[in-house]
mmCIF file of C-alpha atoms in Angstrom:
data_model
loop_
_atom_site.group_PDB
_atom_site.id
_atom_site.type_symbol
_atom_site.label_atom_id
_atom_site.label_comp_id
_atom_site.label_asym_id
_atom_site.label_seq_id
_atom_site.Cartn_x
_atom_site.Cartn_y
_atom_site.Cartn_z
ATOM 1 C CA MET A 1 32.767 127.951 85.867
ATOM 2 C CA SER A 2 29.431 127.865 84.080
ATOM 3 C CA LEU A 3 26.493 130.236 84.484
ATOM 4 C CA ARG A 4 22.986 129.131 83.475
ATOM 5 C CA VAL A 5 20.801 131.941 82.135
ATOM 6 C CA ALA A 6 17.120 131.146 81.585
ATOM 7 C CA SER A 7 14.099 133.101 80.398
ATOM 8 C CA TYR A 8 10.432 132.503 81.152
ATOM 9 C CA ASN A 9 7.211 134.380 80.389
ATOM 10 C CA LEU A 10 5.072 133.994 83.536
ATOM 11 C CA ARG A 11 1.757 135.177 82.063
ATOM 12 C CA ALA A 12 1.338 137.242 85.224
ATOM 13 C CA LEU A 13 1.182 134.094 87.394
ATOM 14 C CA GLN A 14 -2.365 133.480 86.167
ATOM 15 C CA ASP A 15 -1.903 129.745 85.678
ATOM 16 C CA ASP A 16 -0.586 126.895 87.854
ATOM 17 C CA VAL A 17 2.100 128.618 89.936
ATOM 18 C CA ALA A 18 3.164 125.347 91.578
ATOM 19 C CA ALA A 19 3.779 123.807 88.139
ATOM 20 C CA LEU A 20 5.639 126.946 87.090
ATOM 21 C CA ALA A 21 7.923 126.769 90.122
ATOM 22 C CA ARG A 22 8.571 123.056 89.627
ATOM 23 C CA THR A 23 9.590 123.745 86.029
ATOM 24 C CA VAL A 24 12.016 126.462 87.133
ATOM 25 C CA ARG A 25 13.520 124.156 89.767
ATOM 26 C CA VAL A 26 14.145 121.504 87.111
ATOM 27 C CA ILE A 27 16.023 124.068 85.005
ATOM 28 C CA ASP A 28 17.960 125.280 88.092
ATOM 29 C CA PRO A 29 19.058 128.643 86.635
ATOM 30 C CA ASP A 30 21.651 130.965 88.076
ATOM 31 C CA VAL A 31 19.830 133.895 86.469
ATOM 32 C CA LEU A 32 16.138 133.760 85.529
ATOM 33 C CA CYS A 33 14.887 136.535 83.247
ATOM 34 C CA LEU A 34 11.167 137.107 83.735
ATOM 35 C CA GLN A 35 8.518 138.533 81.428
ATOM 36 C CA GLU A 36 4.889 139.353 82.196
ATOM 37 C CA VAL A 37 5.628 139.775 85.869
ATOM 38 C CA PRO A 38 2.404 140.799 87.685
ATOM 39 C CA TRP A 39 2.220 144.550 88.194
ATOM 40 C CA ILE A 40 -1.400 145.553 88.874
ATOM 41 C CA GLY A 41 -2.250 145.839 92.564
ATOM 42 C CA PRO A 42 -0.114 144.869 95.589
ATOM 43 C CA VAL A 43 1.738 141.963 93.988
ATOM 44 C CA ASN A 44 5.223 142.129 95.509
ATOM 45 C CA HIS A 45 4.374 139.343 97.948
ATOM 46 C CA ARG A 46 3.290 137.104 95.036
ATOM 47 C CA ILE A 47 6.577 137.607 93.200
ATOM 48 C CA ALA A 48 8.629 137.088 96.364
ATOM 49 C CA ASP A 49 6.634 133.938 97.131
ATOM 50 C CA PHE A 50 7.189 132.653 93.600
ATOM 51 C CA ALA A 51 10.939 133.277 93.932
ATOM 52 C CA ASP A 52 10.962 131.358 97.211
ATOM 53 C CA ARG A 53 9.091 128.442 95.623
ATOM 54 C CA CYS A 54 11.757 128.357 92.901
ATOM 55 C CA GLY A 55 14.621 128.428 95.416
ATOM 56 C CA LEU A 56 15.683 131.808 94.022
ATOM 57 C CA VAL A 57 15.973 135.409 95.179
ATOM 58 C CA TRP A 58 14.102 138.340 93.675
ATOM 59 C CA SER A 59 17.107 140.371 92.629
ATOM 60 C CA GLY A 60 14.796 143.007 91.162
ATOM 61 C CA ARG A 61 14.467 144.344 94.711
ATOM 62 C CA SER A 62 10.734 145.024 94.463
ATOM 63 C CA GLN A 63 11.100 146.628 91.043
ATOM 64 C CA ARG A 64 9.444 145.853 87.752
ATOM 65 C CA ALA A 65 9.890 147.689 84.456
ATOM 66 C CA GLY A 66 7.331 146.935 81.804
ATOM 67 C CA GLN A 67 6.552 143.634 83.521
ATOM 68 C CA THR A 68 10.169 142.413 83.385
ATOM 69 C CA SER A 69 12.449 141.512 86.286
ATOM 70 C CA VAL A 70 15.144 139.044 87.330
ATOM 71 C CA LEU A 71 15.524 136.222 89.853
ATOM 72 C CA THR A 72 18.919 134.827 90.817
ATOM 73 C CA ASN A 73 20.381 131.866 92.642
ATOM 74 C CA LEU A 74 22.231 132.428 95.919
ATOM 75 C CA ARG A 75 25.342 130.901 94.351
ATOM 76 C CA THR A 76 25.465 133.877 91.973
ATOM 77 C CA ASN A 77 27.027 137.177 92.998
ATOM 78 C CA VAL A 78 24.678 140.022 91.974
ATOM 79 C CA LEU A 79 26.597 143.246 91.413
ATOM 80 C CA SER A 80 23.733 145.478 90.275
ATOM 81 C CA VAL A 81 20.154 145.456 89.000
ATOM 82 C CA THR A 82 18.574 148.276 86.989
ATOM 83 C CA HIS A 83 15.107 148.601 85.465
ATOM 84 C CA HIS A 84 14.303 150.756 82.457
ATOM 85 C CA ARG A 85 11.000 151.856 80.949
ATOM 86 C CA LEU A 86 10.321 151.782 77.224
ATOM 87 C CA PRO A 87 7.800 153.989 75.419
ATOM 88 C CA ALA A 88 4.359 152.417 74.948
ATOM 89 C CA ARG A 89 1.227 153.613 73.209
ATOM 90 C CA THR A 90 -1.079 152.708 76.074
ATOM 91 C CA TRP A 91 -0.553 152.375 79.833
ATOM 92 C CA ARG A 92 -1.896 148.826 79.712
ATOM 93 C CA ASP A 93 0.858 147.790 77.309
ATOM 94 C CA ARG A 94 3.723 148.735 79.596
ATOM 95 C CA ARG A 95 7.113 147.730 78.250
ATOM 96 C CA GLY A 96 10.566 147.780 79.747
ATOM 97 C CA PHE A 97 13.671 145.752 80.419
ATOM 98 C CA ALA A 98 15.844 144.801 83.367
ATOM 99 C CA VAL A 99 19.635 144.555 83.340
ATOM 100 C CA THR A 100 21.604 142.734 86.010
ATOM 101 C CA ARG A 101 25.367 142.410 86.401
ATOM 102 C CA VAL A 102 26.205 139.009 87.820
ATOM 103 C CA ALA A 103 29.299 136.951 88.437
ATOM 104 C CA PRO A 104 30.000 133.565 89.965
ATOM 105 C CA PHE A 105 32.243 134.320 92.931
ATOM 106 C CA GLY A 106 35.805 134.855 91.757
ATOM 107 C CA HIS A 107 34.803 135.204 88.109
ATOM 108 C CA ALA A 108 34.386 138.128 85.724
ATOM 109 C CA PRO A 109 30.942 139.759 85.547
ATOM 110 C CA VAL A 110 28.386 139.317 82.781
ATOM 111 C CA SER A 111 25.530 141.688 81.942
ATOM 112 C CA VAL A 112 22.156 139.973 81.501
ATOM 113 C CA ALA A 113 19.100 141.768 80.085
ATOM 114 C CA SER A 114 15.519 140.546 80.456
ATOM 115 C CA VAL A 115 13.339 141.903 77.646
ATOM 116 C CA HIS A 116 9.726 141.721 76.502
ATOM 117 C CA LEU A 117 9.078 143.499 73.227
ATOM 118 C CA SER A 118 5.887 145.124 71.997
ATOM 119 C CA LEU A 119 3.102 143.493 70.000
ATOM 120 C CA ASP A 120 3.621 146.238 67.391
ATOM 121 C CA ALA A 121 6.433 145.576 64.885
ATOM 122 C CA ASP A 122 7.551 149.208 64.521
ATOM 123 C CA GLU A 123 7.578 149.661 68.282
ATOM 124 C CA ARG A 124 9.593 146.456 68.725
ATOM 125 C CA LEU A 125 12.403 147.887 66.617
ATOM 126 C CA VAL A 126 12.386 151.151 68.578
ATOM 127 C CA HIS A 127 12.564 149.139 71.793
ATOM 128 C CA ALA A 128 15.381 146.948 70.477
ATOM 129 C CA ARG A 129 17.478 150.007 69.678
ATOM 130 C CA SER A 130 16.952 151.472 73.146
ATOM 131 C CA ILE A 131 17.841 148.165 74.797
ATOM 132 C CA MET A 132 21.042 147.755 72.796
ATOM 133 C CA ASP A 133 22.096 151.356 73.501
ATOM 134 C CA ARG A 134 21.881 150.606 77.218
ATOM 135 C CA LEU A 135 23.394 147.119 77.053
ATOM 136 C CA SER A 136 26.320 148.106 74.834
ATOM 137 C CA ALA A 137 27.292 150.738 77.406
ATOM 138 C CA GLN A 138 27.994 147.933 79.898
ATOM 139 C CA PRO A 139 31.601 146.653 79.894
ATOM 140 C CA GLY A 140 32.401 143.039 79.072
ATOM 141 C CA PRO A 141 30.273 140.168 77.782
ATOM 142 C CA ALA A 142 26.499 140.432 77.637
ATOM 143 C CA VAL A 143 23.468 138.155 77.337
ATOM 144 C CA LEU A 144 19.963 139.202 76.291
ATOM 145 C CA ALA A 145 17.010 136.918 76.988
ATOM 146 C CA GLY A 146 13.277 137.214 76.663
ATOM 147 C CA ASP A 147 10.054 137.171 74.712
ATOM 148 C CA LEU A 148 10.572 139.082 71.461
ATOM 149 C CA ASN A 149 6.991 138.657 70.203
ATOM 150 C CA GLU A 150 8.472 137.945 66.784
ATOM 151 C CA GLN A 151 10.555 135.308 65.041
ATOM 152 C CA SER A 152 13.893 135.389 63.235
ATOM 153 C CA ASP A 153 12.495 137.240 60.213
ATOM 154 C CA GLY A 154 11.467 140.204 62.392
ATOM 155 C CA ALA A 155 13.307 143.533 62.289
ATOM 156 C CA ALA A 156 13.993 143.638 66.046
ATOM 157 C CA TRP A 157 15.342 140.072 66.066
ATOM 158 C CA GLN A 158 17.640 140.943 63.167
ATOM 159 C CA PHE A 159 18.725 144.160 64.865
ATOM 160 C CA PHE A 160 19.805 142.204 67.939
ATOM 161 C CA GLY A 161 21.476 139.695 65.616
ATOM 162 C CA ALA A 162 23.693 142.377 64.103
ATOM 163 C CA SER A 163 25.790 142.552 67.280
ATOM 164 C CA MET A 164 24.756 139.389 69.137
ATOM 165 C CA GLN A 165 23.953 135.841 68.149
ATOM 166 C CA PRO A 166 21.085 133.581 69.209
ATOM 167 C CA VAL A 167 22.534 130.893 71.474
ATOM 168 C CA SER A 168 19.467 129.065 72.819
ATOM 169 C CA PRO A 169 17.970 126.204 70.771
ATOM 170 C CA LEU A 170 15.721 127.725 68.097
ATOM 171 C CA GLU A 171 12.805 125.463 68.866
ATOM 172 C CA PRO A 172 9.177 126.672 69.075
ATOM 173 C CA THR A 173 8.255 128.095 72.474
ATOM 174 C CA TYR A 174 4.672 129.335 71.988
ATOM 175 C CA PRO A 175 2.022 128.245 72.803
ATOM 176 C CA SER A 176 3.351 125.889 75.444
ATOM 177 C CA ALA A 177 0.875 123.064 74.857
ATOM 178 C CA LYS A 178 1.638 122.796 71.132
ATOM 179 C CA PRO A 179 4.329 125.318 70.192
ATOM 180 C CA ASP A 180 4.679 126.474 66.607
ATOM 181 C CA ARG A 181 6.508 129.827 67.004
ATOM 182 C CA VAL A 182 9.980 130.716 68.276
ATOM 183 C CA LEU A 183 9.207 133.812 70.342
ATOM 184 C CA ASP A 184 11.546 133.245 73.303
ATOM 185 C CA VAL A 185 15.299 133.301 72.745
ATOM 186 C CA VAL A 186 18.655 134.009 74.355
ATOM 187 C CA PHE A 187 21.248 136.131 72.532
ATOM 188 C CA ALA A 188 24.899 136.616 73.513
ATOM 189 C CA THR A 189 27.762 138.822 72.409
ATOM 190 C CA PRO A 190 30.563 137.119 70.433
ATOM 191 C CA ASP A 191 32.898 137.143 73.457
ATOM 192 C CA VAL A 192 30.568 134.783 75.374
ATOM 193 C CA THR A 193 31.566 131.110 75.354
ATOM 194 C CA VAL A 194 28.401 129.026 75.103
ATOM 195 C CA LEU A 195 28.570 125.481 76.428
ATOM 196 C CA PRO A 196 26.749 122.506 74.835
ATOM 197 C CA HIS A 197 23.026 122.598 75.544
ATOM 198 C CA ARG A 198 21.853 120.313 78.335
ATOM 199 C CA GLU A 199 18.248 119.149 78.391
ATOM 200 C CA VAL A 200 16.324 118.768 81.638
ATOM 201 C CA PRO A 201 13.769 116.122 82.688
ATOM 202 C CA TRP A 202 10.511 117.816 81.706
ATOM 203 C CA VAL A 203 7.224 117.029 83.357
ATOM 204 C CA TRP A 204 4.891 117.492 80.401
ATOM 205 C CA GLU A 205 1.837 118.258 82.510
ATOM 206 C CA ASP A 206 3.732 120.980 84.416
ATOM 207 C CA LEU A 207 5.088 122.533 81.245
ATOM 208 C CA LYS A 208 1.601 122.811 79.777
ATOM 209 C CA ALA A 209 -0.100 123.982 82.983
ATOM 210 C CA ALA A 210 2.504 126.551 84.085
ATOM 211 C CA THR A 211 2.062 129.308 81.477
ATOM 212 C CA ASP A 212 1.506 129.811 77.745
ATOM 213 C CA HIS A 213 5.237 129.987 76.891
ATOM 214 C CA ARG A 214 8.023 127.460 77.196
ATOM 215 C CA PRO A 215 11.243 128.490 78.922
ATOM 216 C CA VAL A 216 14.621 128.761 77.236
ATOM 217 C CA TRP A 217 18.081 128.586 78.786
ATOM 218 C CA VAL A 218 21.798 128.449 78.005
ATOM 219 C CA ASP A 219 24.963 127.598 79.906
ATOM 220 C CA ILE A 220 27.851 129.996 79.413
ATOM 221 C CA GLU A 221 31.420 129.818 80.603
ATOM 222 C CA THR A 222 32.650 132.645 82.805
ATOM 223 C CA GLN A 223 36.255 133.741 83.054
ATOM 224 C CA PRO A 224 38.140 133.626 86.390
ATOM 225 C CA LEU A 225 39.399 136.932 87.715
ATOM 226 C CA PRO A 226 43.166 137.393 87.581
ATOM 227 C CA ASP A 227 45.001 136.271 90.705
ATOM 228 C CA PRO A 228 46.487 139.501 92.159
ATOM 229 C CA SER A 229 49.291 137.492 93.740
ATOM 230 C CA VAL A 230 50.597 136.404 90.325
ATOM 231 C CA PRO A 231 52.838 139.055 88.689
ATOM 232 C CA ARG A 232 51.766 140.096 85.201
ATOM 233 C CA SER A 233 54.169 139.874 82.275
ATOM 234 C CA GLY A 234 56.624 142.764 82.243
ATOM 235 C CA GLU A 235 56.237 143.530 85.949
#
């Protein structure tokens, strides 16, 4: 069974939210990693409303860490969601990441991290190390998705690449109207089977109006859980 993991920088829902939701619906993710989730003021209703418009559930359970969170599809079994703060030099530049354990029903779980790295290169590397320490402590396969604020020649990108590999198409994602930088990417551990990339029918006007980033997504294959009724070898 396949699991579609997507990532999208929302730009705090400051743009055309209807276009943003339509774009997400076209992608139809099982797990949607969010960056720049609104956090100033009473905004929980806005995030919940956005999730509803997308046909998804806010699995973050009213939590946001450094403006990151996760939405999931009802067809996906959510085992856990945790949010983690990262050090930042100013309160306005809050950073963090969210990790969710998900599994299609009857299949082995996968850990998925939503990340949004700092604008400062040295801080990005510090953040990347903290994220990988947490993610590597999770058992089984893992996926990391988000806005790295740097490209493949950056130290944080290369740090992630030492134990994971980029699996989303390395096409420019920023700015959305005329992208020239690959800032948004999905990484996966070597034990993740990545399926051939499937494009979706874009609506160009929605893509441009929704936010200043383009989304990225991958389809991965999940492993069925062993049938307890079938004896294992040697039993």
